[in-house]
PDB file of C-alpha atoms in Angstrom:
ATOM      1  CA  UNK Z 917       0.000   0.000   0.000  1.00  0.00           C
ATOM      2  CA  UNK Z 918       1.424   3.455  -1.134  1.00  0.00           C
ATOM      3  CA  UNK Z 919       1.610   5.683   1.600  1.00  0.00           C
ATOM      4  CA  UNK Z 920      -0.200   9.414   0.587  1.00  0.00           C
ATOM      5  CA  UNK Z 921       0.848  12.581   1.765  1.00  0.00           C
ATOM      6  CA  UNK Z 922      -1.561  15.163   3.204  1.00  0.00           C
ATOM      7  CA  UNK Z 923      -1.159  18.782   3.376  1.00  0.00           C
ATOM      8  CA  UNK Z 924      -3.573  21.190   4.820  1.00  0.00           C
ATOM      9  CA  UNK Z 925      -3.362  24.611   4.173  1.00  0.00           C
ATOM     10  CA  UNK Z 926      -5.102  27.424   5.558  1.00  0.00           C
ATOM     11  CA  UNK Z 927      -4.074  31.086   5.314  1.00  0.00           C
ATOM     12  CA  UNK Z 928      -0.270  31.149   5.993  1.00  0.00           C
ATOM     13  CA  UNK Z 929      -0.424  28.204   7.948  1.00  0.00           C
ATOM     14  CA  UNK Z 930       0.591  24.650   6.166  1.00  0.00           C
ATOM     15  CA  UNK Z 931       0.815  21.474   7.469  1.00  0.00           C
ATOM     16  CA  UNK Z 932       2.517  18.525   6.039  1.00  0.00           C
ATOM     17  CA  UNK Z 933       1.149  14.721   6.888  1.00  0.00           C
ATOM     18  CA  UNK Z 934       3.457  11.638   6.272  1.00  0.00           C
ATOM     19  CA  UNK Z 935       5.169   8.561   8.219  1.00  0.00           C
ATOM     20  CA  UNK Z 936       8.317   9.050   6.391  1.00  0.00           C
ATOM     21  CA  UNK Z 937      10.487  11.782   8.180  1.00  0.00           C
ATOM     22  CA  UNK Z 938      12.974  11.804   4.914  1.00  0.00           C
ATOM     23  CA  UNK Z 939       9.382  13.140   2.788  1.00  0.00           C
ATOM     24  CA  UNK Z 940       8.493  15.649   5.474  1.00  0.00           C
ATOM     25  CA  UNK Z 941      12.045  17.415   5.259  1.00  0.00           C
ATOM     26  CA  UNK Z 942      11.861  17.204   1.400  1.00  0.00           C
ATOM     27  CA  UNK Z 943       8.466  18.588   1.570  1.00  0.00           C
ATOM     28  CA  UNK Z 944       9.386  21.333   3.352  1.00  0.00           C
ATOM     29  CA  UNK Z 945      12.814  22.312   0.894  1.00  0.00           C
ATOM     30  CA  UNK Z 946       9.717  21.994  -1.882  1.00  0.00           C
ATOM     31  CA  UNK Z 947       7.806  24.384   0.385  1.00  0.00           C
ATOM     32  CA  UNK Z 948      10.720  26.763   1.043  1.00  0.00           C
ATOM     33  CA  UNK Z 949      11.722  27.238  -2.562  1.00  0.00           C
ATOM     34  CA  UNK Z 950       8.189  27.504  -3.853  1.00  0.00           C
ATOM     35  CA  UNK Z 951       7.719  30.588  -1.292  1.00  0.00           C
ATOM     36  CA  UNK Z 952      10.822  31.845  -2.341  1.00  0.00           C
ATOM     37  CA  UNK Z 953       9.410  32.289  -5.987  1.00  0.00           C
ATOM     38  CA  UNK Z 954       7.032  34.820  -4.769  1.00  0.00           C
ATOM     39  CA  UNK Z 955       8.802  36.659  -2.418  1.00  0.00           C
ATOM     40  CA  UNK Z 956       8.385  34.836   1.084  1.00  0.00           C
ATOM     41  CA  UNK Z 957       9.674  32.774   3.289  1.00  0.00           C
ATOM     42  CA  UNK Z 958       8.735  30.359   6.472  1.00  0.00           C
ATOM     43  CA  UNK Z 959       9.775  31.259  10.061  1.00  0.00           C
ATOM     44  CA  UNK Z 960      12.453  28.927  11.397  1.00  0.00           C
ATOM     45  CA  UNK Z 961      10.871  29.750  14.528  1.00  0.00           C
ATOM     46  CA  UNK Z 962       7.682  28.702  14.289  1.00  0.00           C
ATOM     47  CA  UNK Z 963       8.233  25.768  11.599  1.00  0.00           C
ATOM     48  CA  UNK Z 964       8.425  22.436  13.902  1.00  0.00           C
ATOM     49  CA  UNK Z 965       8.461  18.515  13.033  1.00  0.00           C
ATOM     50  CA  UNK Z 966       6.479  17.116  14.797  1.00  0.00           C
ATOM     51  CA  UNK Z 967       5.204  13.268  15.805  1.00  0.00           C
ATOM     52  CA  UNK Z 968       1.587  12.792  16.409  1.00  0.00           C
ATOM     53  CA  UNK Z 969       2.446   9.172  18.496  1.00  0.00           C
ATOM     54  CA  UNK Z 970       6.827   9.836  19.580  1.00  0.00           C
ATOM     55  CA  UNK Z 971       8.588  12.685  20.813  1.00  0.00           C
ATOM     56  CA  UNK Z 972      11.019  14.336  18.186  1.00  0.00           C
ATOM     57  CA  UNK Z 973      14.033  16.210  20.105  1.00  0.00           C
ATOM     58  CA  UNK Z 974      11.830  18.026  23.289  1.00  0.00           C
ATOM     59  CA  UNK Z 975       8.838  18.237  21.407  1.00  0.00           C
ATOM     60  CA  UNK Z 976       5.758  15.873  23.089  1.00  0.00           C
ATOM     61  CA  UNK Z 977       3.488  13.621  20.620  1.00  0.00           C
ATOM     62  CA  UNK Z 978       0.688  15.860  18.828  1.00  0.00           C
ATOM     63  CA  UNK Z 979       0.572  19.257  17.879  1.00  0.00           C
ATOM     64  CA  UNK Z 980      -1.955  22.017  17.630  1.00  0.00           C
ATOM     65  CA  UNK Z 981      -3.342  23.169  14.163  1.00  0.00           C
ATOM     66  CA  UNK Z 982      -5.722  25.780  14.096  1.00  0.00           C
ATOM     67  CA  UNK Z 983      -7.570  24.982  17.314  1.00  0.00           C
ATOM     68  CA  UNK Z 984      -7.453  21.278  17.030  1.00  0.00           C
ATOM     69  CA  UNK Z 985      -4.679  18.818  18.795  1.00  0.00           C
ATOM     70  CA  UNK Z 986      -4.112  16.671  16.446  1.00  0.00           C
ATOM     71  CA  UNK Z 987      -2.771  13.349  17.757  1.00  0.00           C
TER      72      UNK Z 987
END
């Protein structure tokens, strides 16, 4: 089974659904240089990886996107 990749955006905010960390990285280099194009850019600071089951680094399963926790 071919695993799909989801991405939900709304406004300025994008998220990026996959199990593969390698596609999530390249997705957002893809993300990056399309912004680029048209004059903008993502904040480092606000940009996370995330895990909605494992922690990644000090960041705790789940996240929050657009009022929802999504885990």
């Amino acid at each position: 089974m071919a695993k799909s990749l989801t991405i939900i955006r709304y406004a300025d905010d994008i998220c990026a659904v996959h199990p593969d960390l390698a596609i999530i990285l390249e997705v957002k280099d893809i993300i990056g240089e399309v912004l680029g194009k048209v004059g903008l850019e993502y904040s480092e600071s606000k940009t996370k990886i995330l895990h909605t089951l494992q922690k990644v680094g000090e960041n705790r399963p789940g996240f929050d996107y657009l009022g929802f926790k999504i885990q």
